[in-house]
């Protein structure tokens, strides 16, 4: 590159301490094509809650460090959440895999910020720019992925009233109990079971639910319970929510990508993934799938395809880890995989971050499979007891008072959010039509339009 041998480890070393927001070990440098030659691309992991100002500072620090130490410009800088850098099970950076994900678009889909900049945009040749104090930055593409959920109707007074309501119920724990340790499996399981049944999501017993610290803890506990760090392979629909990849990396699970089509993952996709996993020497034991408006692709799996996927999973003895985060955005989506599951192949993971508020950090896992003489949900609670002990009772009470204590409250909250998100989406599409009339009406524009969806 530029007539010199450049080692990616050297570039990564230059970036390790260039900004405090960069995660140690979360850096990958690799080459990408630029014109007739090659240029540097860099992927760095930062905190997922980093503000736009912090992301901008990291971007400039990365470009400046590579320019100062190696006299090279970065053609692409990708800032991603934890788990973005592909690694082997032993923790070695897989640079070729990172490069492939950049090329196929799956890396950008989960990124917090992607910045592309040619030498011409920098306005100088990289060889002549050594030691330059300022680095110009090209046009940025900021992902919508880390966008904060709507908090319409969630106020300080409403939250306090919600907890008062829960604490005051007959037989319910009072305020003092909410400030203490609680059972690892949760205290709002019965309310949640009723709400899931009322919404038609699935019919499940309270004892088959474990309340978690957000869906993220749910994923980690499930992967730990399945012992995927010891044996077997986890299939991950690609592109996928960054959190599941981060959980797999954290747990040291071997993974295989399952590329989805325009209608999501299919039974044929699962069969192909089983073949690839067998070739790796570790059979596919579980598959992560988000059947309703998957993040980031937005795909929805049709009902018949869901039934076929369940049949294939049962035949292959593969557990489906169902992410239901965005199912609430359209009331007309098919029943959840868990609702259609007649043979215990689905583990459902959900969250209240989108329908309530993310600061509560309350999620759940529906896991009614027989496990170690009891159920998987009970085993998850046992594992949770050794980590976070319990999901804070105060947080559970907030959620219960807001959307669970009244069977109709959750459905009403979802209806209100659907309308708000639909209005915002329509406003965005109108702006796209106004600003980019040709591109916005092109089938190849990638605007994410989906007829009939509310997401």
CSV table of C-alpha atoms in Angstrom, one decimal:
chain,number,residue,atom,x,y,z
A,1,UNK,CA,0.0,0.0,0.0
A,2,UNK,CA,1.5,3.3,-1.1
A,3,UNK,CA,4.6,1.4,-2.1
A,4,UNK,CA,5.2,0.1,1.4
A,5,UNK,CA,4.4,-3.0,3.5
A,6,UNK,CA,1.8,-2.1,6.0
A,7,UNK,CA,0.9,-4.4,8.8
A,8,UNK,CA,-2.6,-4.2,10.2
A,9,UNK,CA,-1.4,-4.8,13.7
A,10,UNK,CA,0.7,-1.6,13.5
A,11,UNK,CA,-2.4,0.5,12.5
A,12,UNK,CA,-4.4,-1.1,15.2
A,13,UNK,CA,-1.7,-0.4,17.8
A,14,UNK,CA,-1.8,3.3,16.8
A,15,UNK,CA,-5.5,3.4,17.4
A,16,UNK,CA,-5.6,1.6,20.8
A,17,UNK,CA,-5.1,4.8,22.8
A,18,UNK,CA,-6.1,7.5,20.4
A,19,UNK,CA,-9.5,8.1,22.1
A,20,UNK,CA,-10.8,6.9,25.5
A,21,UNK,CA,-14.2,5.8,23.9
A,22,UNK,CA,-12.5,3.1,21.8
A,23,UNK,CA,-12.8,-0.4,23.4
A,24,UNK,CA,-9.6,-2.2,24.0
A,25,UNK,CA,-9.4,-5.2,21.7
A,26,UNK,CA,-12.2,-3.9,19.6
A,27,UNK,CA,-10.1,-2.7,16.6
A,28,UNK,CA,-9.6,-4.2,13.1
A,29,UNK,CA,-7.7,-2.7,10.2
A,30,UNK,CA,-7.8,-4.1,6.7
A,31,UNK,CA,-7.4,-3.2,3.1
A,32,UNK,CA,-10.2,-2.2,0.7
A,33,UNK,CA,-10.0,-1.4,-3.0
A,34,UNK,CA,-9.8,2.3,-4.0
A,35,UNK,CA,-9.4,3.1,-7.6
A,36,UNK,CA,-6.6,1.1,-9.1
A,37,UNK,CA,-5.1,0.4,-5.7
A,38,UNK,CA,-5.8,-0.3,-2.1
A,39,UNK,CA,-6.6,1.9,0.9
A,40,UNK,CA,-7.1,1.5,4.6
A,41,UNK,CA,-10.4,0.6,6.3
A,42,UNK,CA,-10.8,0.6,10.0
A,43,UNK,CA,-13.4,-0.8,12.3
A,44,UNK,CA,-13.4,0.2,15.9
A,45,UNK,CA,-15.8,-0.6,18.7
A,46,UNK,CA,-17.2,2.2,20.9
A,47,UNK,CA,-19.9,2.4,23.6
A,48,UNK,CA,-23.4,1.9,22.0
A,49,UNK,CA,-24.7,4.9,23.8
A,50,UNK,CA,-22.0,7.3,22.6
A,51,UNK,CA,-23.3,10.7,21.6
A,52,UNK,CA,-23.0,12.0,18.0
A,53,UNK,CA,-20.3,14.4,19.4
A,54,UNK,CA,-18.3,11.6,20.8
A,55,UNK,CA,-18.6,9.6,17.6
A,56,UNK,CA,-17.3,12.6,15.6
A,57,UNK,CA,-14.4,13.0,18.0
A,58,UNK,CA,-13.5,9.3,17.7
A,59,UNK,CA,-13.7,9.5,13.9
A,60,UNK,CA,-11.4,12.4,13.7
A,61,UNK,CA,-9.0,10.9,16.3
A,62,UNK,CA,-8.8,7.7,14.2
A,63,UNK,CA,-8.1,9.5,10.9
A,64,UNK,CA,-5.5,11.7,12.6
A,65,UNK,CA,-3.7,8.8,14.2
A,66,UNK,CA,-3.4,6.8,11.0
A,67,UNK,CA,-2.3,9.8,9.1
A,68,UNK,CA,0.3,10.9,11.7
A,69,UNK,CA,1.8,7.4,12.4
A,70,UNK,CA,1.6,5.8,9.0
A,71,UNK,CA,1.1,8.7,6.5
A,72,UNK,CA,-2.1,7.0,5.2
A,73,UNK,CA,-5.7,8.2,4.8
A,74,UNK,CA,-8.6,5.9,5.9
A,75,UNK,CA,-10.9,5.3,3.0
A,76,UNK,CA,-13.5,3.9,5.4
A,77,UNK,CA,-14.0,4.3,9.1
A,78,UNK,CA,-16.7,2.2,10.8
A,79,UNK,CA,-17.7,2.9,14.4
A,80,UNK,CA,-19.6,-0.1,15.8
A,81,UNK,CA,-21.1,-1.2,19.1
A,82,UNK,CA,-19.3,-3.9,21.2
A,83,UNK,CA,-19.1,-7.2,19.4
A,84,UNK,CA,-18.7,-5.6,15.9
A,85,UNK,CA,-15.2,-6.9,15.3
A,86,UNK,CA,-15.3,-10.5,14.1
A,87,UNK,CA,-13.1,-12.8,16.2
A,88,UNK,CA,-12.3,-16.5,16.5
A,89,UNK,CA,-13.4,-18.5,19.5
A,90,UNK,CA,-9.9,-17.9,20.9
A,91,UNK,CA,-10.3,-14.1,20.5
A,92,UNK,CA,-8.2,-13.5,17.5
A,93,UNK,CA,-9.3,-10.7,15.2
A,94,UNK,CA,-10.8,-12.0,11.9
A,95,UNK,CA,-9.8,-9.1,9.5
A,96,UNK,CA,-10.9,-10.9,6.3
A,97,UNK,CA,-14.3,-11.6,7.9
A,98,UNK,CA,-14.6,-7.9,8.8
A,99,UNK,CA,-13.7,-6.9,5.3
A,100,UNK,CA,-16.3,-9.4,3.8
A,101,UNK,CA,-19.0,-7.9,6.1
A,102,UNK,CA,-18.1,-4.4,5.0
A,103,UNK,CA,-18.5,-5.5,1.4
A,104,UNK,CA,-21.8,-7.3,1.8
A,105,UNK,CA,-23.3,-4.5,3.8
A,106,UNK,CA,-23.9,-6.4,7.1
A,107,UNK,CA,-21.2,-4.5,8.9
A,108,UNK,CA,-22.7,-1.1,8.0
A,109,UNK,CA,-26.2,-2.3,8.9
A,110,UNK,CA,-25.2,-2.6,12.6
A,111,UNK,CA,-22.8,0.3,12.7
A,112,UNK,CA,-23.2,3.5,14.8
A,113,UNK,CA,-21.4,5.6,12.2
A,114,UNK,CA,-19.8,4.9,8.8
A,115,UNK,CA,-17.6,7.5,7.1
A,116,UNK,CA,-16.1,7.1,3.6
A,117,UNK,CA,-13.6,9.6,2.3
A,118,UNK,CA,-11.3,9.5,-0.8
A,119,UNK,CA,-8.0,11.2,-1.2
A,120,UNK,CA,-9.6,13.7,-3.4
A,121,UNK,CA,-12.1,14.6,-0.7
A,122,UNK,CA,-9.3,15.0,1.7
A,123,UNK,CA,-7.8,17.5,-0.8
A,124,UNK,CA,-4.3,16.2,-0.5
A,125,UNK,CA,-2.1,13.2,-1.3
A,126,UNK,CA,-1.6,11.1,1.8
A,127,UNK,CA,2.2,11.0,1.3
A,128,UNK,CA,2.3,14.8,1.4
A,129,UNK,CA,-0.1,15.2,4.3
A,130,UNK,CA,2.2,13.7,7.0
A,131,UNK,CA,2.1,15.8,10.1
A,132,UNK,CA,-0.8,17.9,9.0
A,133,UNK,CA,-2.6,19.1,12.1
A,134,UNK,CA,-6.2,18.9,10.7
A,135,UNK,CA,-8.0,16.2,8.8
A,136,UNK,CA,-11.0,17.0,6.7
A,137,UNK,CA,-13.9,14.6,6.9
A,138,UNK,CA,-16.1,13.5,4.1
A,139,UNK,CA,-19.9,13.0,4.1
A,140,UNK,CA,-21.1,10.9,6.9
A,141,UNK,CA,-23.8,8.2,6.9
A,142,UNK,CA,-25.2,7.9,10.4
A,143,UNK,CA,-27.2,4.7,11.2
A,144,UNK,CA,-30.7,4.9,12.7
A,145,UNK,CA,-29.9,1.7,14.7
A,146,UNK,CA,-29.1,3.4,18.0
A,147,UNK,CA,-32.2,5.7,17.9
A,148,UNK,CA,-33.9,6.1,21.3
A,149,UNK,CA,-37.4,4.7,21.6
A,150,UNK,CA,-40.3,7.1,22.0
A,151,UNK,CA,-41.2,8.0,25.6
A,152,UNK,CA,-44.6,9.6,24.8
A,153,UNK,CA,-46.7,9.5,28.0
A,154,UNK,CA,-43.8,8.3,30.2
A,155,UNK,CA,-43.3,11.0,32.8
A,156,UNK,CA,-41.7,11.1,36.3
A,157,UNK,CA,-45.2,11.4,37.8
A,158,UNK,CA,-46.6,8.5,35.8
A,159,UNK,CA,-43.6,6.2,36.7
A,160,UNK,CA,-44.0,7.0,40.5
A,161,UNK,CA,-47.8,6.4,40.3
A,162,UNK,CA,-47.1,3.1,38.5
A,163,UNK,CA,-44.9,1.9,41.3
A,164,UNK,CA,-47.4,3.1,43.9
A,165,UNK,CA,-50.1,1.2,42.1
A,166,UNK,CA,-48.1,-2.1,42.1
A,167,UNK,CA,-46.9,-1.7,45.7
A,168,UNK,CA,-50.5,-1.0,46.9
A,169,UNK,CA,-52.1,-4.1,45.4
A,170,UNK,CA,-53.4,-6.7,47.9
A,171,UNK,CA,-50.8,-9.4,48.4
A,172,UNK,CA,-48.2,-7.4,46.4
A,173,UNK,CA,-44.8,-6.4,47.9
A,174,UNK,CA,-44.8,-2.9,49.4
A,175,UNK,CA,-42.3,-0.2,48.7
A,176,UNK,CA,-39.8,-1.5,51.2
A,177,UNK,CA,-39.8,-4.9,49.6
A,178,UNK,CA,-39.2,-3.4,46.2
A,179,UNK,CA,-36.0,-1.9,47.5
A,180,UNK,CA,-34.6,-5.3,48.6
A,181,UNK,CA,-33.2,-8.3,46.8
A,182,UNK,CA,-35.9,-10.3,45.0
A,183,UNK,CA,-36.4,-13.7,43.5
A,184,UNK,CA,-34.0,-14.4,40.5
A,185,UNK,CA,-36.9,-15.5,38.3
A,186,UNK,CA,-38.8,-12.3,38.7
A,187,UNK,CA,-41.9,-10.8,40.5
A,188,UNK,CA,-44.1,-9.8,37.5
A,189,UNK,CA,-44.1,-13.2,35.8
A,190,UNK,CA,-47.9,-13.8,36.3
A,191,UNK,CA,-48.8,-10.3,35.0
A,192,UNK,CA,-46.6,-10.8,32.0
A,193,UNK,CA,-48.0,-14.3,31.3
A,194,UNK,CA,-51.6,-12.7,31.3
A,195,UNK,CA,-50.5,-9.9,29.1
A,196,UNK,CA,-48.8,-12.2,26.5
A,197,UNK,CA,-52.0,-14.4,26.5
A,198,UNK,CA,-54.3,-11.3,26.1
A,199,UNK,CA,-52.2,-10.0,23.2
A,200,UNK,CA,-52.2,-13.4,21.5
A,201,UNK,CA,-48.4,-13.5,21.6
A,202,UNK,CA,-48.3,-17.0,23.3
A,203,UNK,CA,-50.0,-18.9,26.1
A,204,UNK,CA,-47.5,-19.7,28.8
A,205,UNK,CA,-47.3,-20.3,32.6
A,206,UNK,CA,-45.8,-17.7,34.9
A,207,UNK,CA,-43.2,-20.4,36.0
A,208,UNK,CA,-42.0,-20.7,32.4
A,209,UNK,CA,-40.8,-17.0,32.3
A,210,UNK,CA,-37.6,-15.5,33.6
A,211,UNK,CA,-37.4,-11.7,34.0
A,212,UNK,CA,-34.1,-10.4,32.8
A,213,UNK,CA,-32.1,-7.2,32.8
A,214,UNK,CA,-33.1,-6.3,29.3
A,215,UNK,CA,-33.2,-8.7,26.3
A,216,UNK,CA,-29.4,-8.6,26.2
A,217,UNK,CA,-29.1,-10.5,29.5
A,218,UNK,CA,-31.7,-12.9,28.2
A,219,UNK,CA,-29.6,-13.8,25.2
A,220,UNK,CA,-26.5,-14.2,27.3
A,221,UNK,CA,-28.3,-16.5,29.8
A,222,UNK,CA,-29.7,-18.6,27.0
A,223,UNK,CA,-26.4,-19.1,25.3
A,224,UNK,CA,-24.8,-20.0,28.6
A,225,UNK,CA,-27.6,-22.5,29.4
A,226,UNK,CA,-27.1,-24.1,26.0
A,227,UNK,CA,-23.4,-24.3,26.7
A,228,UNK,CA,-22.6,-23.1,23.2
A,229,UNK,CA,-19.1,-22.0,24.5
A,230,UNK,CA,-18.3,-25.7,24.8
A,231,UNK,CA,-20.1,-27.5,22.0
A,232,UNK,CA,-22.2,-26.8,19.0
A,233,UNK,CA,-22.8,-23.8,16.7
A,234,UNK,CA,-25.1,-20.9,16.9
A,235,UNK,CA,-26.7,-19.7,13.7
A,236,UNK,CA,-27.3,-16.0,13.4
A,237,UNK,CA,-29.5,-14.5,10.7
A,238,UNK,CA,-27.4,-12.0,8.7
A,239,UNK,CA,-27.6,-9.1,8.9
A,240,UNK,CA,-28.6,-9.2,12.6
A,241,UNK,CA,-29.1,-7.2,15.7
A,242,UNK,CA,-25.6,-6.3,17.0
A,243,UNK,CA,-26.5,-7.5,20.6
A,244,UNK,CA,-26.8,-11.1,19.6
A,245,UNK,CA,-23.4,-11.1,18.0
A,246,UNK,CA,-22.0,-9.3,21.1
A,247,UNK,CA,-23.5,-12.0,23.3
A,248,UNK,CA,-22.1,-14.8,21.2
A,249,UNK,CA,-18.6,-13.2,21.3
A,250,UNK,CA,-18.9,-12.6,25.1
A,251,UNK,CA,-19.8,-16.2,25.6
A,252,UNK,CA,-17.2,-17.6,23.2
A,253,UNK,CA,-19.8,-19.3,21.0
A,254,UNK,CA,-18.9,-20.5,17.6
A,255,UNK,CA,-21.3,-18.9,15.0
A,256,UNK,CA,-22.3,-19.3,11.4
A,257,UNK,CA,-24.1,-16.7,9.4
A,258,UNK,CA,-27.5,-17.5,7.9
A,259,UNK,CA,-28.2,-15.1,5.0
A,260,UNK,CA,-31.9,-14.2,4.9
A,261,UNK,CA,-33.9,-13.4,1.8
A,262,UNK,CA,-36.6,-10.7,1.3
A,263,UNK,CA,-39.0,-12.7,3.4
A,264,UNK,CA,-36.6,-13.6,6.2
A,265,UNK,CA,-35.0,-16.9,7.1
A,266,UNK,CA,-36.5,-20.0,5.6
A,267,UNK,CA,-36.4,-23.7,6.3
A,268,UNK,CA,-34.0,-24.1,3.4
A,269,UNK,CA,-31.8,-21.5,5.0
A,270,UNK,CA,-31.7,-23.5,8.2
A,271,UNK,CA,-30.9,-26.7,6.4
A,272,UNK,CA,-28.0,-24.9,4.6
A,273,UNK,CA,-26.7,-23.6,7.9
A,274,UNK,CA,-26.8,-27.1,9.4
A,275,UNK,CA,-24.6,-28.2,6.5
A,276,UNK,CA,-22.1,-25.4,7.1
A,277,UNK,CA,-22.0,-26.1,10.8
A,278,UNK,CA,-21.5,-29.8,10.2
A,279,UNK,CA,-18.5,-28.9,8.0
A,280,UNK,CA,-17.0,-27.0,10.9
A,281,UNK,CA,-17.3,-30.1,13.1
A,282,UNK,CA,-19.9,-28.6,15.5
A,283,UNK,CA,-23.5,-29.2,14.6
A,284,UNK,CA,-26.0,-26.3,14.6
A,285,UNK,CA,-27.8,-26.4,18.0
A,286,UNK,CA,-29.6,-23.0,17.9
A,287,UNK,CA,-30.6,-20.3,15.5
A,288,UNK,CA,-31.3,-16.7,16.3
A,289,UNK,CA,-34.2,-15.2,14.3
A,290,UNK,CA,-36.3,-12.1,14.5
A,291,UNK,CA,-39.4,-13.0,12.5
A,292,UNK,CA,-41.2,-9.6,12.8
A,293,UNK,CA,-39.4,-6.6,11.2
A,294,UNK,CA,-35.9,-7.9,11.9
A,295,UNK,CA,-33.3,-5.4,12.9
A,296,UNK,CA,-31.8,-4.1,10.6
A,297,UNK,CA,-33.3,-5.7,7.5
A,298,UNK,CA,-37.0,-5.2,8.3
A,299,UNK,CA,-38.0,-8.6,7.0
A,300,UNK,CA,-41.2,-10.3,8.1
A,301,UNK,CA,-41.5,-14.1,7.9
A,302,UNK,CA,-44.8,-15.2,6.4
A,303,UNK,CA,-47.0,-17.6,8.4
A,304,UNK,CA,-46.4,-20.6,6.2
A,305,UNK,CA,-42.7,-20.0,6.2
A,306,UNK,CA,-42.8,-19.9,10.0
A,307,UNK,CA,-44.5,-23.3,10.1
A,308,UNK,CA,-42.0,-24.8,7.7
A,309,UNK,CA,-39.1,-23.3,9.8
A,310,UNK,CA,-40.5,-24.8,13.0
A,311,UNK,CA,-40.8,-28.2,11.2
A,312,UNK,CA,-37.3,-28.1,10.0
A,313,UNK,CA,-36.0,-27.0,13.4
A,314,UNK,CA,-37.8,-29.9,15.1
A,315,UNK,CA,-36.4,-32.4,12.5
A,316,UNK,CA,-32.9,-31.0,12.9
A,317,UNK,CA,-33.2,-30.7,16.7
A,318,UNK,CA,-32.3,-27.0,16.5
A,319,UNK,CA,-33.7,-24.6,19.1
A,320,UNK,CA,-35.0,-21.3,17.7
A,321,UNK,CA,-34.1,-18.2,19.7
A,322,UNK,CA,-36.9,-15.8,18.8
A,323,UNK,CA,-36.4,-12.1,19.2
A,324,UNK,CA,-39.8,-10.4,19.4
A,325,UNK,CA,-38.6,-6.8,19.9
A,326,UNK,CA,-40.5,-5.2,17.0
A,327,UNK,CA,-43.5,-7.4,16.6
A,328,UNK,CA,-45.7,-4.7,18.3
A,329,UNK,CA,-45.2,-2.3,15.4
A,330,UNK,CA,-47.8,-4.0,13.2
A,331,UNK,CA,-50.9,-5.8,14.6
A,332,UNK,CA,-51.3,-7.8,11.4
A,333,UNK,CA,-48.0,-9.8,11.5
A,334,UNK,CA,-48.5,-13.6,11.7
A,335,UNK,CA,-48.5,-15.2,15.2
A,336,UNK,CA,-45.1,-15.5,16.9
A,337,UNK,CA,-43.0,-18.6,16.4
A,338,UNK,CA,-43.6,-19.3,20.1
A,339,UNK,CA,-47.4,-19.1,19.6
A,340,UNK,CA,-47.1,-21.6,16.7
A,341,UNK,CA,-44.7,-23.9,18.4
A,342,UNK,CA,-46.2,-27.2,19.4
A,343,UNK,CA,-43.0,-29.1,20.2
A,344,UNK,CA,-40.9,-26.8,22.4
A,345,UNK,CA,-38.4,-25.7,19.9
A,346,UNK,CA,-38.7,-22.0,20.5
A,347,UNK,CA,-37.1,-19.9,23.2
A,348,UNK,CA,-38.7,-16.4,23.1
A,349,UNK,CA,-36.7,-13.4,24.2
A,350,UNK,CA,-38.5,-10.1,24.6
A,351,UNK,CA,-38.0,-6.6,26.0
A,352,UNK,CA,-39.9,-3.6,27.4
A,353,UNK,CA,-37.3,-1.1,26.2
A,354,UNK,CA,-39.4,-0.2,23.1
A,355,UNK,CA,-42.9,-0.4,24.5
A,356,UNK,CA,-42.1,1.1,27.9
A,357,UNK,CA,-38.8,2.8,28.4
A,358,UNK,CA,-35.2,1.5,28.0
A,359,UNK,CA,-33.9,2.9,31.3
A,360,UNK,CA,-35.9,0.3,33.2
A,361,UNK,CA,-33.8,-2.5,31.7
A,362,UNK,CA,-36.5,-5.1,31.9
A,363,UNK,CA,-36.7,-8.0,29.5
A,364,UNK,CA,-37.8,-11.6,29.7
A,365,UNK,CA,-37.3,-15.1,28.4
A,366,UNK,CA,-40.1,-17.6,27.7
A,367,UNK,CA,-38.5,-21.0,28.0
A,368,UNK,CA,-40.9,-23.9,28.9
A,369,UNK,CA,-38.5,-26.6,27.7
A,370,UNK,CA,-37.8,-29.5,30.1
A,371,UNK,CA,-34.3,-28.9,31.5
A,372,UNK,CA,-32.2,-30.5,34.2
A,373,UNK,CA,-35.3,-32.0,35.9
A,374,UNK,CA,-37.3,-28.8,35.8
A,375,UNK,CA,-37.7,-26.2,33.0
A,376,UNK,CA,-35.2,-24.1,31.1
A,377,UNK,CA,-36.7,-20.9,32.6
A,378,UNK,CA,-35.9,-22.2,36.1
A,379,UNK,CA,-32.4,-23.1,35.0
A,380,UNK,CA,-32.0,-19.6,33.6
A,381,UNK,CA,-33.0,-18.2,36.9
A,382,UNK,CA,-30.3,-20.3,38.6
A,383,UNK,CA,-27.7,-19.0,36.2
A,384,UNK,CA,-29.0,-15.4,36.8
A,385,UNK,CA,-28.6,-15.9,40.5
A,386,UNK,CA,-24.8,-16.1,40.0
A,387,UNK,CA,-24.6,-13.0,37.8
A,388,UNK,CA,-27.1,-10.2,38.3
A,389,UNK,CA,-28.9,-12.0,41.2
A,390,UNK,CA,-32.3,-10.5,40.2
A,391,UNK,CA,-33.7,-7.9,37.9
A,392,UNK,CA,-34.3,-4.9,40.2
A,393,UNK,CA,-37.8,-5.2,41.7
A,394,UNK,CA,-38.3,-1.4,41.4
A,395,UNK,CA,-37.8,-1.6,37.6
A,396,UNK,CA,-40.2,-4.5,37.4
A,397,UNK,CA,-42.8,-2.6,39.3
A,398,UNK,CA,-42.4,0.4,37.0
A,399,UNK,CA,-43.0,-1.8,34.0
A,400,UNK,CA,-45.9,-3.7,35.6
A,401,UNK,CA,-47.6,-0.5,36.7
A,402,UNK,CA,-47.3,1.1,33.3
A,403,UNK,CA,-48.2,-1.7,30.9
A,404,UNK,CA,-48.9,-5.0,32.7
A,405,UNK,CA,-51.2,-4.5,35.7
A,406,UNK,CA,-54.2,-3.8,33.4
A,407,UNK,CA,-54.6,-6.5,30.7
A,408,UNK,CA,-55.6,-3.8,28.2
A,409,UNK,CA,-52.7,-1.5,29.1
A,410,UNK,CA,-50.0,-3.2,27.0
A,411,UNK,CA,-52.2,-3.4,23.9
A,412,UNK,CA,-53.2,0.3,24.3
A,413,UNK,CA,-49.5,1.4,24.7
A,414,UNK,CA,-48.6,-0.6,21.6
A,415,UNK,CA,-51.4,1.0,19.6
A,416,UNK,CA,-50.3,4.5,20.6
A,417,UNK,CA,-46.7,3.8,19.7
A,418,UNK,CA,-47.6,2.2,16.3
A,419,UNK,CA,-49.5,5.4,15.4
A,420,UNK,CA,-46.6,7.7,16.4
A,421,UNK,CA,-44.0,5.6,14.6
A,422,UNK,CA,-46.2,5.4,11.5
A,423,UNK,CA,-46.6,9.2,11.4
A,424,UNK,CA,-42.8,9.6,11.7
A,425,UNK,CA,-42.2,7.1,9.0
A,426,UNK,CA,-44.6,8.7,6.7
A,427,UNK,CA,-43.0,12.1,7.3
A,428,UNK,CA,-39.6,10.6,6.5
A,429,UNK,CA,-40.8,9.0,3.3
A,430,UNK,CA,-42.5,12.2,2.2
A,431,UNK,CA,-39.2,14.1,2.8
A,432,UNK,CA,-37.3,11.4,0.7
A,433,UNK,CA,-39.8,11.8,-2.1
A,434,UNK,CA,-39.4,15.6,-2.0
A,435,UNK,CA,-35.6,15.6,-1.8
A,436,UNK,CA,-34.8,12.6,-3.9
A,437,UNK,CA,-37.8,12.0,-6.2
A,438,UNK,CA,-36.0,9.7,-8.7
A,439,UNK,CA,-34.2,7.6,-6.1
A,440,UNK,CA,-37.1,7.4,-3.7
A,441,UNK,CA,-39.3,5.8,-6.3
A,442,UNK,CA,-36.7,3.4,-7.6
A,443,UNK,CA,-36.9,-0.2,-6.6
A,444,UNK,CA,-33.1,-0.3,-6.1
A,445,UNK,CA,-33.0,2.7,-3.9
A,446,UNK,CA,-33.0,0.7,-0.7
A,447,UNK,CA,-35.4,3.1,1.1
A,448,UNK,CA,-36.7,0.3,3.3
A,449,UNK,CA,-40.4,0.7,2.1
A,450,UNK,CA,-42.6,-2.2,3.0
A,451,UNK,CA,-46.2,-2.1,1.9
A,452,UNK,CA,-48.6,-2.3,4.9
A,453,UNK,CA,-46.0,-2.2,7.6
A,454,UNK,CA,-46.1,0.2,10.5
A,455,UNK,CA,-42.4,-0.1,11.3
